[in-house]
């Protein structure tokens, strides 16, 4: 808390009283200065508490008013006037002038030495500076930690939170590399406009939108990159230190060789494999490096039908880094997709955002499942739930499904191995599939539509584009092939389960398989 005139006057040990200039009580005192000159203003820099006994104060009222006016014009915070030496009270002309120009004048009791006031002010300033240094160091540590755990995106979001400002990193073309705000278009356009005028230097300026600080640095490929901070007011000294520290961290991060990034990702995958599939005891140091602790609660998500695995991994890593969240990531068994673990708090919303980023980045429809929250030691369970949810999502056309939202049949089927699903499906549907293949019929499709519409002939026939009598004939043929009565609710349930098992076989991943063993520590 800064030392203001009001705070100083409120100190019970100093016995200060207000003689005039109440309007300026919230002025900040930056230093204290005792001076006995008829005109001290040339030796004042601004922000001082000027202490005087009035020894050189002129006798006439006009000169006294001029004395105080000059001190006020120098930018001083206040005047402490001794009442135990030449004057037994503050002169009326000084009090009147204080009210006119708005500079506080404090009457100092005869028993209070100037040194007591000096100590009170200087000690408070020292405490303030120590606290400012502590906050700055803490802020720098937070920035470094964010960089380690979430790269450039995490660093920029951490700086934005520390300064309560909008922060972004863009390149010379105006492409956004990282941001701390959702109002990205406005900030990016402001920065791009400035660097289009002059991209050779760092600078700060104020316009109708507030203050904008731009720092120029060089990216890994030699191209120009700019860190921009948009704030309502110009940045203070401590804030500028955090920006400078960010520039250093950003320069290091952008210059990080590709092989270092690849090594980090390989280590991340190795840790994830050990926890996901092998049940290895997590290594606390490795977990901490990737932003986790051994007692954390996490959620595992699985995305399938991603296409080429290398591109999918890159897109997922970029999406997670943009979220500035710690994560572990590994391939799904069989190479059909990718699984990743994040902190459980807010995981559903985060996975939803990452899912949409992945769909946009890959330009394809993908399937996703979200497991339940679990401990670091039991990630395998959440992974199995996520895979089951992803399989059910693919079968039901919902694309992203949480395990907790699965219905009973979907849950039971999605947790079965491919061998079990194949047994369920072929036991009921093999004869129908053979008939369709050999004779070019559409009995299986017709059965699916019939069951989907709960046995309503008109709705199912309309979907298939056939007459309801044609559909009746097809269902009679299905009944003959399976040897069951289609009017039986039990038969319909069995056939529906068989169709769902078949769907899972065509879009799922056999999660009984496991990748090559990795290490968790």
Short mmCIF file of C-alpha atoms in Angstrom, two decimals:
data_model
loop_
_atom_site.label_atom_id
_atom_site.label_comp_id
_atom_site.label_asym_id
_atom_site.label_seq_id
_atom_site.Cartn_x
_atom_site.Cartn_y
_atom_site.Cartn_z
CA UNK A 1 0.00 0.00 0.00
CA UNK A 2 1.48 3.34 -1.06
CA UNK A 3 2.09 6.13 1.45
CA UNK A 4 -0.43 8.91 0.91
CA UNK A 5 -0.80 12.17 2.81
CA UNK A 6 -3.98 10.81 4.37
CA UNK A 7 -2.21 7.68 5.66
CA UNK A 8 0.65 9.71 7.09
CA UNK A 9 -1.70 12.10 8.86
CA UNK A 10 -3.62 9.16 10.35
CA UNK A 11 -0.51 7.85 12.15
CA UNK A 12 -1.28 8.19 15.89
CA UNK A 13 2.38 8.59 16.90
CA UNK A 14 3.04 11.65 14.72
CA UNK A 15 0.25 13.94 15.94
CA UNK A 16 -0.20 15.63 12.57
CA UNK A 17 -3.26 17.78 11.88
CA UNK A 18 -4.61 19.23 8.66
CA UNK A 19 -4.23 22.99 8.34
CA UNK A 20 -5.45 23.27 4.73
CA UNK A 21 -5.59 21.65 1.31
CA UNK A 22 -7.95 18.78 2.13
CA UNK A 23 -8.52 18.12 -1.58
CA UNK A 24 -4.99 16.71 -1.94
CA UNK A 25 -5.02 14.20 0.93
CA UNK A 26 -4.79 11.22 -1.45
CA UNK A 27 -1.56 12.42 -3.06
CA UNK A 28 1.23 9.85 -2.97
CA UNK A 29 4.39 10.72 -1.03
CA UNK A 30 7.49 9.45 -2.84
CA UNK A 31 10.10 11.03 -0.55
CA UNK A 32 10.55 13.41 2.40
CA UNK A 33 12.71 16.54 2.28
CA UNK A 34 13.46 19.14 4.96
CA UNK A 35 14.45 22.45 3.39
CA UNK A 36 14.66 26.02 4.73
CA UNK A 37 14.79 28.31 1.72
CA UNK A 38 12.66 31.27 0.75
CA UNK A 39 11.98 29.45 -2.55
CA UNK A 40 12.69 25.69 -2.35
CA UNK A 41 10.98 24.85 -5.66
CA UNK A 42 14.17 24.60 -7.80
CA UNK A 43 15.37 21.74 -5.57
CA UNK A 44 12.14 19.74 -5.66
CA UNK A 45 11.51 16.94 -8.16
CA UNK A 46 7.87 16.20 -7.34
CA UNK A 47 6.15 13.85 -4.91
CA UNK A 48 8.03 15.09 -1.83
CA UNK A 49 6.71 15.85 1.61
CA UNK A 50 8.38 19.24 2.18
CA UNK A 51 9.18 19.86 5.86
CA UNK A 52 9.86 23.38 7.07
CA UNK A 53 10.06 25.38 10.30
CA UNK A 54 9.25 28.56 8.37
CA UNK A 55 12.57 30.21 9.24
CA UNK A 56 12.91 31.76 5.76
CA UNK A 57 9.19 32.35 5.23
CA UNK A 58 8.45 35.97 4.25
CA UNK A 59 6.36 38.05 6.62
CA UNK A 60 3.75 39.44 4.21
CA UNK A 61 0.72 37.39 3.19
CA UNK A 62 1.25 37.67 -0.57
CA UNK A 63 4.82 36.36 -0.34
CA UNK A 64 3.69 33.50 1.88
CA UNK A 65 1.02 32.57 -0.65
CA UNK A 66 3.61 32.69 -3.43
CA UNK A 67 5.91 30.43 -1.35
CA UNK A 68 3.28 27.70 -1.10
CA UNK A 69 2.12 28.12 -4.70
CA UNK A 70 5.65 27.49 -5.99
CA UNK A 71 5.93 24.32 -3.91
CA UNK A 72 2.59 23.15 -5.31
CA UNK A 73 3.68 23.91 -8.88
CA UNK A 74 6.82 21.79 -8.37
CA UNK A 75 4.60 18.74 -7.94
CA UNK A 76 5.29 18.17 -4.26
CA UNK A 77 2.80 15.99 -2.40
CA UNK A 78 2.38 18.05 0.78
CA UNK A 79 4.00 20.44 3.29
CA UNK A 80 4.67 19.65 6.95
CA UNK A 81 4.83 22.95 8.87
CA UNK A 82 6.47 23.04 12.32
CA UNK A 83 4.56 24.91 15.04
CA UNK A 84 7.24 24.85 17.73
CA UNK A 85 9.94 27.11 16.35
CA UNK A 86 9.21 30.45 14.64
CA UNK A 87 5.43 29.96 14.43
CA UNK A 88 3.06 28.54 17.04
CA UNK A 89 0.48 27.81 14.34
CA UNK A 90 0.36 27.65 10.56
CA UNK A 91 -0.12 31.18 9.14
CA UNK A 92 -3.61 31.91 7.79
CA UNK A 93 -2.25 32.90 4.37
CA UNK A 94 -0.55 29.49 4.04
CA UNK A 95 -3.79 27.71 4.98
CA UNK A 96 -5.79 29.76 2.49
CA UNK A 97 -3.27 29.18 -0.28
CA UNK A 98 -3.30 25.44 0.49
CA UNK A 99 -7.05 25.33 -0.07
CA UNK A 100 -6.73 27.34 -3.28
CA UNK A 101 -4.03 25.22 -4.95
CA UNK A 102 -5.08 21.88 -3.40
CA UNK A 103 -1.81 20.95 -1.67
CA UNK A 104 -2.19 19.61 1.89
CA UNK A 105 -0.43 21.50 4.69
CA UNK A 106 0.05 19.51 7.89
CA UNK A 107 0.66 21.18 11.23
CA UNK A 108 3.49 19.48 13.15
CA UNK A 109 3.21 19.57 16.94
CA UNK A 110 6.18 21.09 18.82
CA UNK A 111 6.95 17.71 20.44
CA UNK A 112 7.35 15.87 17.13
CA UNK A 113 10.82 16.01 15.50
CA UNK A 114 11.14 15.99 11.75
CA UNK A 115 13.20 12.79 12.03
CA UNK A 116 10.12 10.91 13.30
CA UNK A 117 8.19 11.97 10.22
CA UNK A 118 11.14 11.09 7.98
CA UNK A 119 11.40 7.60 9.48
CA UNK A 120 7.67 6.99 9.08
CA UNK A 121 7.73 7.94 5.40
CA UNK A 122 11.02 6.27 4.46
CA UNK A 123 10.20 3.04 6.31
CA UNK A 124 6.86 2.80 4.50
CA UNK A 125 8.50 3.49 1.13
CA UNK A 126 11.06 0.76 1.86
CA UNK A 127 8.31 -1.71 2.78
CA UNK A 128 6.45 -0.81 -0.38
CA UNK A 129 9.52 -1.37 -2.54
CA UNK A 130 10.29 -4.69 -0.86
CA UNK A 131 6.71 -5.84 -1.42
CA UNK A 132 6.88 -4.65 -5.02
CA UNK A 133 10.08 -6.62 -5.52
CA UNK A 134 8.52 -9.69 -3.92
CA UNK A 135 5.49 -9.48 -6.22
CA UNK A 136 7.74 -8.94 -9.22
CA UNK A 137 9.87 -11.99 -8.40
CA UNK A 138 6.74 -14.04 -7.78
CA UNK A 139 5.33 -12.85 -11.08
CA UNK A 140 8.52 -13.80 -12.88
CA UNK A 141 8.42 -17.27 -11.31
CA UNK A 142 4.79 -17.67 -12.39
CA UNK A 143 5.70 -16.69 -15.95
CA UNK A 144 8.57 -19.17 -16.03
CA UNK A 145 6.36 -21.93 -14.63
CA UNK A 146 3.66 -21.20 -17.21
CA UNK A 147 6.25 -21.37 -19.99
CA UNK A 148 7.53 -24.74 -18.80
CA UNK A 149 4.06 -26.25 -18.52
CA UNK A 150 2.25 -24.70 -21.49
CA UNK A 151 4.79 -23.05 -23.80
CA UNK A 152 4.21 -19.73 -25.52
CA UNK A 153 0.43 -19.87 -25.13
CA UNK A 154 0.70 -20.44 -21.39
CA UNK A 155 3.27 -17.65 -21.03
CA UNK A 156 1.06 -15.12 -22.81
CA UNK A 157 -2.03 -16.04 -20.80
CA UNK A 158 -0.04 -15.82 -17.57
CA UNK A 159 1.24 -12.34 -18.47
CA UNK A 160 -2.28 -11.22 -19.34
CA UNK A 161 -3.52 -12.44 -15.96
CA UNK A 162 -0.63 -10.82 -14.07
CA UNK A 163 -1.15 -7.43 -15.72
CA UNK A 164 -4.93 -7.71 -16.14
CA UNK A 165 -4.33 -6.67 -19.74
CA UNK A 166 -4.82 -8.05 -23.23
CA UNK A 167 -1.60 -9.62 -24.54
CA UNK A 168 -0.78 -11.22 -27.87
CA UNK A 169 2.12 -12.39 -30.02
CA UNK A 170 1.84 -11.84 -33.77
CA UNK A 171 4.25 -12.05 -36.67
CA UNK A 172 4.95 -9.40 -39.27
CA UNK A 173 2.09 -10.57 -41.49
CA UNK A 174 -0.40 -10.11 -38.65
CA UNK A 175 -0.83 -13.84 -37.97
CA UNK A 176 -1.77 -14.45 -34.34
CA UNK A 177 0.68 -16.84 -32.64
CA UNK A 178 -0.68 -16.63 -29.09
CA UNK A 179 -3.19 -14.52 -27.19
CA UNK A 180 -4.58 -13.93 -23.73
CA UNK A 181 -7.90 -12.43 -24.77
CA UNK A 182 -10.91 -13.44 -26.81
CA UNK A 183 -11.06 -9.96 -28.39
CA UNK A 184 -8.29 -11.02 -30.71
CA UNK A 185 -9.36 -9.21 -33.87
CA UNK A 186 -9.33 -5.75 -32.29
CA UNK A 187 -5.93 -6.19 -30.63
CA UNK A 188 -4.36 -7.86 -33.66
CA UNK A 189 -5.54 -5.09 -35.97
CA UNK A 190 -4.17 -2.38 -33.65
CA UNK A 191 -0.78 -4.07 -33.46
CA UNK A 192 -0.62 -4.85 -37.17
CA UNK A 193 -1.45 -1.24 -37.99
CA UNK A 194 1.47 -0.02 -35.89
CA UNK A 195 4.06 -2.50 -37.15
CA UNK A 196 2.97 -1.79 -40.72
CA UNK A 197 4.05 1.81 -40.16
CA UNK A 198 7.34 0.91 -38.47
CA UNK A 199 8.45 -2.67 -37.76
CA UNK A 200 12.04 -1.87 -36.83
CA UNK A 201 11.74 -0.99 -33.14
CA UNK A 202 9.92 -1.54 -29.87
CA UNK A 203 7.73 1.27 -28.59
CA UNK A 204 4.79 2.31 -26.41
CA UNK A 205 2.10 4.83 -27.23
CA UNK A 206 -1.36 5.98 -26.13
CA UNK A 207 -4.39 6.36 -28.40
CA UNK A 208 -8.16 6.49 -28.01
CA UNK A 209 -8.19 2.79 -27.06
CA UNK A 210 -5.66 3.18 -24.23
CA UNK A 211 -1.99 2.29 -23.98
CA UNK A 212 -0.27 -0.17 -26.33
CA UNK A 213 3.24 -1.50 -25.68
CA UNK A 214 4.96 -3.38 -28.52
CA UNK A 215 8.19 -5.34 -28.07
CA UNK A 216 10.03 -6.58 -31.16
CA UNK A 217 11.92 -9.88 -31.09
CA UNK A 218 13.13 -12.54 -33.49
CA UNK A 219 11.43 -15.90 -34.01
CA UNK A 220 13.06 -19.29 -34.49
CA UNK A 221 13.14 -19.01 -38.27
CA UNK A 222 14.54 -15.49 -38.20
CA UNK A 223 11.21 -13.79 -38.91
CA UNK A 224 10.11 -10.79 -36.85
CA UNK A 225 7.71 -11.48 -33.98
CA UNK A 226 6.00 -8.90 -31.79
CA UNK A 227 4.78 -9.05 -28.20
CA UNK A 228 1.96 -6.55 -27.63
CA UNK A 229 0.36 -5.47 -24.35
CA UNK A 230 -2.84 -3.41 -24.45
CA UNK A 231 -3.76 -1.68 -21.18
CA UNK A 232 -6.09 1.07 -20.05
CA UNK A 233 -3.15 3.11 -18.70
CA UNK A 234 0.62 3.18 -19.35
CA UNK A 235 2.47 0.34 -17.63
CA UNK A 236 4.23 1.00 -14.33
CA UNK A 237 7.79 0.04 -13.48
CA UNK A 238 6.90 -3.37 -12.04
CA UNK A 239 4.64 -4.15 -14.97
CA UNK A 240 7.38 -3.21 -17.43
CA UNK A 241 9.73 -5.60 -15.62
CA UNK A 242 7.27 -8.45 -16.14
CA UNK A 243 6.99 -7.55 -19.81
CA UNK A 244 10.79 -7.56 -20.12
CA UNK A 245 10.96 -10.94 -18.41
CA UNK A 246 8.32 -12.24 -20.81
CA UNK A 247 10.38 -11.02 -23.75
CA UNK A 248 13.34 -13.06 -22.47
CA UNK A 249 11.27 -16.20 -21.93
CA UNK A 250 9.52 -15.76 -25.25
CA UNK A 251 12.81 -15.36 -27.09
CA UNK A 252 14.14 -18.57 -25.55
CA UNK A 253 10.93 -20.48 -26.24
CA UNK A 254 10.69 -19.34 -29.86
CA UNK A 255 14.34 -20.21 -30.43
CA UNK A 256 13.96 -23.68 -28.93
CA UNK A 257 15.26 -26.19 -31.51
CA UNK A 258 12.74 -28.55 -33.05
CA UNK A 259 14.67 -31.53 -31.71
CA UNK A 260 14.22 -30.27 -28.13
CA UNK A 261 10.48 -29.90 -28.66
CA UNK A 262 10.36 -33.38 -30.17
CA UNK A 263 12.28 -34.83 -27.22
CA UNK A 264 9.85 -33.23 -24.76
CA UNK A 265 6.89 -34.65 -26.65
CA UNK A 266 8.45 -38.12 -26.76
CA UNK A 267 9.01 -37.97 -23.00
CA UNK A 268 5.43 -36.80 -22.50
CA UNK A 269 4.18 -39.75 -24.57
CA UNK A 270 6.37 -42.19 -22.68
CA UNK A 271 4.99 -41.00 -19.34
CA UNK A 272 1.43 -41.21 -20.69
CA UNK A 273 1.92 -44.75 -22.03
CA UNK A 274 3.21 -45.90 -18.68
CA UNK A 275 0.22 -44.47 -16.85
CA UNK A 276 -2.45 -45.25 -19.45
CA UNK A 277 -1.59 -48.82 -20.31
CA UNK A 278 1.03 -50.31 -18.01
CA UNK A 279 -0.09 -49.15 -14.57
CA UNK A 280 3.40 -47.93 -13.68
CA UNK A 281 3.92 -45.88 -10.54
CA UNK A 282 4.13 -42.22 -11.60
CA UNK A 283 7.42 -40.41 -11.15
CA UNK A 284 6.78 -37.21 -9.16
CA UNK A 285 9.56 -35.23 -10.85
CA UNK A 286 8.39 -36.11 -14.36
CA UNK A 287 4.78 -35.34 -13.48
CA UNK A 288 5.81 -31.97 -12.06
CA UNK A 289 7.74 -31.20 -15.26
CA UNK A 290 4.52 -31.65 -17.22
CA UNK A 291 2.37 -29.73 -14.73
CA UNK A 292 0.89 -32.51 -12.59
CA UNK A 293 1.26 -33.75 -9.02
CA UNK A 294 0.91 -37.32 -7.76
CA UNK A 295 -2.28 -36.44 -5.84
CA UNK A 296 -4.03 -34.67 -8.75
CA UNK A 297 -7.43 -35.69 -10.08
CA UNK A 298 -7.44 -36.02 -13.87
CA UNK A 299 -9.77 -36.82 -16.74
CA UNK A 300 -8.77 -38.77 -19.85
CA UNK A 301 -10.32 -38.10 -23.27
CA UNK A 302 -10.01 -40.13 -26.47
CA UNK A 303 -10.40 -38.92 -30.07
CA UNK A 304 -10.77 -41.40 -32.93
CA UNK A 305 -11.10 -41.33 -36.73
CA UNK A 306 -8.44 -38.61 -36.89
CA UNK A 307 -6.75 -39.59 -40.12
CA UNK A 308 -2.95 -39.51 -40.50
CA UNK A 309 -1.54 -39.92 -36.97
CA UNK A 310 1.36 -37.45 -37.20
CA UNK A 311 -0.86 -34.59 -38.29
CA UNK A 312 -3.45 -35.52 -35.66
CA UNK A 313 -0.85 -35.47 -32.88
CA UNK A 314 0.45 -32.09 -34.01
CA UNK A 315 -3.05 -30.60 -34.17
CA UNK A 316 -3.94 -31.96 -30.74
CA UNK A 317 -0.71 -30.70 -29.17
CA UNK A 318 -1.31 -27.25 -30.67
CA UNK A 319 -4.92 -27.17 -29.46
CA UNK A 320 -3.94 -28.18 -25.92
CA UNK A 321 -1.08 -25.68 -25.80
CA UNK A 322 -3.48 -22.96 -26.94
CA UNK A 323 -5.57 -23.82 -23.87
CA UNK A 324 -2.49 -23.24 -21.67
CA UNK A 325 -3.21 -26.44 -19.79
CA UNK A 326 -0.86 -29.23 -18.66
CA UNK A 327 -1.49 -32.48 -20.50
CA UNK A 328 -0.22 -35.99 -21.17
CA UNK A 329 -0.84 -37.57 -24.57
CA UNK A 330 -0.37 -40.96 -26.22
CA UNK A 331 -1.65 -42.95 -29.21
CA UNK A 332 -4.65 -45.19 -28.81
CA UNK A 333 -4.07 -48.92 -29.31
CA UNK A 334 -4.03 -49.85 -32.97
CA UNK A 335 -3.22 -46.30 -34.04
CA UNK A 336 -6.88 -45.33 -34.49
CA UNK A 337 -6.64 -42.15 -32.46
CA UNK A 338 -5.10 -40.25 -29.58
CA UNK A 339 -5.81 -40.12 -25.84
CA UNK A 340 -4.86 -37.28 -23.52
CA UNK A 341 -5.18 -36.51 -19.81
CA UNK A 342 -5.90 -33.08 -18.29
CA UNK A 343 -6.80 -31.81 -14.84
CA UNK A 344 -10.36 -32.85 -13.99
CA UNK A 345 -11.54 -29.37 -12.99
CA UNK A 346 -13.28 -27.90 -16.03
CA UNK A 347 -12.22 -30.85 -18.18
CA UNK A 348 -15.54 -31.32 -19.98
CA UNK A 349 -15.61 -27.76 -21.32
CA UNK A 350 -11.90 -27.87 -22.18
CA UNK A 351 -12.21 -31.15 -24.09
CA UNK A 352 -15.19 -29.70 -25.95
CA UNK A 353 -13.14 -26.72 -27.11
CA UNK A 354 -10.20 -28.92 -28.10
CA UNK A 355 -12.57 -31.24 -29.97
CA UNK A 356 -13.92 -28.37 -32.08
CA UNK A 357 -10.39 -27.05 -32.70
CA UNK A 358 -9.37 -30.52 -33.89
CA UNK A 359 -12.34 -30.78 -36.24
CA UNK A 360 -11.50 -27.38 -37.71
CA UNK A 361 -7.79 -28.09 -37.96
CA UNK A 362 -8.14 -31.55 -39.50
CA UNK A 363 -11.17 -30.56 -41.60
CA UNK A 364 -12.91 -33.84 -40.92
CA UNK A 365 -15.54 -35.32 -38.66
CA UNK A 366 -13.98 -37.04 -35.65
CA UNK A 367 -15.28 -39.03 -32.68
CA UNK A 368 -14.58 -38.22 -29.06
CA UNK A 369 -15.14 -39.71 -25.63
CA UNK A 370 -14.59 -38.27 -22.16
CA UNK A 371 -13.79 -40.54 -19.23
CA UNK A 372 -14.70 -39.90 -15.63
CA UNK A 373 -12.44 -38.10 -13.13
CA UNK A 374 -9.86 -40.32 -11.49
CA UNK A 375 -6.55 -40.22 -9.66
CA UNK A 376 -3.19 -40.11 -11.43
CA UNK A 377 -2.65 -43.70 -10.27
CA UNK A 378 -5.85 -44.93 -11.93
CA UNK A 379 -5.71 -43.23 -15.35
CA UNK A 380 -6.21 -46.59 -17.06
CA UNK A 381 -9.81 -46.68 -15.85
CA UNK A 382 -10.62 -43.20 -17.19
CA UNK A 383 -8.94 -44.10 -20.49
CA UNK A 384 -11.09 -47.22 -20.89
CA UNK A 385 -14.17 -45.12 -20.18
CA UNK A 386 -13.10 -42.53 -22.75
CA UNK A 387 -12.53 -45.20 -25.42
CA UNK A 388 -15.92 -46.74 -24.65
CA UNK A 389 -17.57 -43.32 -24.93
CA UNK A 390 -15.80 -42.63 -28.23
CA UNK A 391 -16.99 -45.96 -29.64
CA UNK A 392 -20.54 -45.20 -28.55
CA UNK A 393 -20.27 -41.69 -30.01
CA UNK A 394 -19.25 -43.09 -33.38
CA UNK A 395 -22.11 -45.59 -33.35
CA UNK A 396 -24.75 -43.07 -32.26
CA UNK A 397 -23.58 -40.21 -34.45
CA UNK A 398 -23.14 -37.88 -31.46
CA UNK A 399 -19.41 -37.38 -32.14
CA UNK A 400 -18.42 -36.28 -28.58
CA UNK A 401 -19.85 -38.21 -25.62
CA UNK A 402 -19.04 -38.30 -21.92
CA UNK A 403 -18.89 -41.76 -20.36
CA UNK A 404 -21.29 -40.67 -17.62
CA UNK A 405 -23.91 -39.85 -20.28
CA UNK A 406 -23.95 -43.29 -21.90
CA UNK A 407 -27.20 -45.25 -21.83
CA UNK A 408 -27.25 -48.76 -20.37
CA UNK A 409 -27.02 -50.71 -23.65
CA UNK A 410 -24.41 -48.37 -25.12
CA UNK A 411 -22.39 -48.67 -21.94
CA UNK A 412 -22.55 -52.45 -21.88
CA UNK A 413 -21.66 -52.81 -25.55
CA UNK A 414 -18.92 -50.16 -25.66
CA UNK A 415 -16.98 -51.88 -22.89
CA UNK A 416 -16.81 -55.22 -24.73
CA UNK A 417 -13.90 -56.47 -26.78
CA UNK A 418 -14.18 -56.87 -30.55
CA UNK A 419 -14.39 -60.65 -30.17
CA UNK A 420 -17.45 -60.36 -27.94
CA UNK A 421 -19.06 -57.78 -30.24
CA UNK A 422 -18.38 -59.98 -33.26
CA UNK A 423 -20.03 -62.94 -31.56
CA UNK A 424 -23.13 -60.88 -30.72
CA UNK A 425 -23.42 -59.41 -34.21
CA UNK A 426 -22.75 -62.49 -36.31
CA UNK A 427 -24.98 -64.72 -34.20
CA UNK A 428 -28.02 -62.72 -35.26
CA UNK A 429 -27.04 -60.93 -38.44
CA UNK A 430 -24.82 -63.34 -40.37
CA UNK A 431 -27.70 -64.93 -42.28
CA UNK A 432 -29.16 -61.51 -43.14
CA UNK A 433 -25.80 -60.16 -44.37
CA UNK A 434 -25.26 -63.29 -46.49
CA UNK A 435 -28.70 -62.87 -48.03
CA UNK A 436 -28.04 -59.20 -48.88
CA UNK A 437 -24.65 -60.04 -50.39
CA UNK A 438 -25.85 -63.00 -52.45
CA UNK A 439 -29.13 -61.53 -53.70
CA UNK A 440 -28.53 -57.79 -53.68
CA UNK A 441 -31.31 -57.12 -51.14
CA UNK A 442 -31.40 -54.46 -48.42
CA UNK A 443 -32.75 -56.45 -45.51
CA UNK A 444 -30.14 -55.25 -42.99
CA UNK A 445 -30.74 -51.58 -43.78
CA UNK A 446 -34.49 -52.13 -43.64
CA UNK A 447 -34.21 -53.89 -40.27
CA UNK A 448 -32.18 -51.03 -38.84
CA UNK A 449 -34.73 -48.44 -39.97
CA UNK A 450 -37.66 -50.56 -38.74
CA UNK A 451 -36.16 -50.91 -35.25
CA UNK A 452 -35.03 -47.28 -35.16
CA UNK A 453 -38.66 -46.20 -35.69
CA UNK A 454 -39.94 -48.58 -33.00
CA UNK A 455 -41.76 -50.79 -35.51
CA UNK A 456 -43.77 -47.97 -37.08
CA UNK A 457 -44.24 -49.10 -40.65
CA UNK A 458 -45.04 -45.75 -42.26
CA UNK A 459 -42.10 -43.84 -40.70
CA UNK A 460 -39.58 -46.57 -41.50
CA UNK A 461 -40.89 -47.06 -45.05
CA UNK A 462 -40.75 -43.31 -45.68
CA UNK A 463 -37.11 -43.18 -44.55
CA UNK A 464 -36.23 -46.07 -46.85
CA UNK A 465 -38.25 -44.68 -49.76
CA UNK A 466 -40.36 -47.84 -50.18
CA UNK A 467 -44.00 -48.77 -49.71
CA UNK A 468 -44.94 -50.08 -46.26
CA UNK A 469 -46.08 -53.37 -47.79
CA UNK A 470 -42.58 -53.79 -49.27
CA UNK A 471 -41.12 -53.21 -45.81
CA UNK A 472 -43.52 -55.79 -44.31
CA UNK A 473 -42.35 -58.37 -46.84
CA UNK A 474 -38.72 -57.62 -45.97
CA UNK A 475 -39.35 -58.04 -42.23
CA UNK A 476 -41.13 -61.33 -42.91
CA UNK A 477 -38.01 -62.50 -44.76
CA UNK A 478 -35.81 -61.34 -41.83
CA UNK A 479 -38.01 -63.36 -39.45
CA UNK A 480 -37.54 -66.43 -41.62
CA UNK A 481 -33.74 -65.98 -41.73
CA UNK A 482 -33.31 -65.55 -37.96
CA UNK A 483 -36.02 -68.04 -37.09
CA UNK A 484 -37.76 -65.71 -34.67
CA UNK A 485 -41.08 -63.84 -34.41
CA UNK A 486 -40.58 -60.15 -35.25
CA UNK A 487 -43.65 -59.25 -33.17
CA UNK A 488 -41.73 -60.32 -30.04
CA UNK A 489 -40.21 -57.45 -28.02
CA UNK A 490 -37.44 -59.81 -26.94
CA UNK A 491 -36.53 -60.58 -30.56
CA UNK A 492 -36.47 -56.89 -31.47
CA UNK A 493 -34.20 -56.12 -28.50
CA UNK A 494 -31.79 -58.89 -29.47
CA UNK A 495 -31.65 -57.66 -33.06
CA UNK A 496 -31.17 -54.05 -31.97
CA UNK A 497 -28.24 -55.05 -29.73
CA UNK A 498 -26.74 -57.04 -32.59
CA UNK A 499 -27.00 -54.03 -34.92
CA UNK A 500 -25.32 -51.79 -32.33
CA UNK A 501 -22.55 -54.32 -31.84
CA UNK A 502 -22.02 -54.37 -35.61
CA UNK A 503 -21.82 -50.55 -35.68
CA UNK A 504 -19.19 -50.57 -32.95
CA UNK A 505 -17.15 -53.12 -34.89
CA UNK A 506 -17.09 -50.87 -37.96
CA UNK A 507 -16.00 -47.71 -36.12
CA UNK A 508 -14.37 -48.68 -32.84
CA UNK A 509 -10.95 -49.53 -31.55
CA UNK A 510 -10.13 -52.84 -29.94
CA UNK A 511 -8.94 -51.57 -26.59
CA UNK A 512 -7.77 -55.01 -25.50
CA UNK A 513 -4.64 -54.36 -27.56
CA UNK A 514 -1.82 -52.44 -25.96
CA UNK A 515 1.09 -50.46 -27.47
CA UNK A 516 4.71 -51.17 -26.82
CA UNK A 517 5.56 -50.71 -23.17
CA UNK A 518 6.75 -47.22 -22.15
CA UNK A 519 8.11 -45.88 -18.88
CA UNK A 520 6.56 -43.47 -16.40
CA UNK A 521 9.68 -42.51 -14.61
#
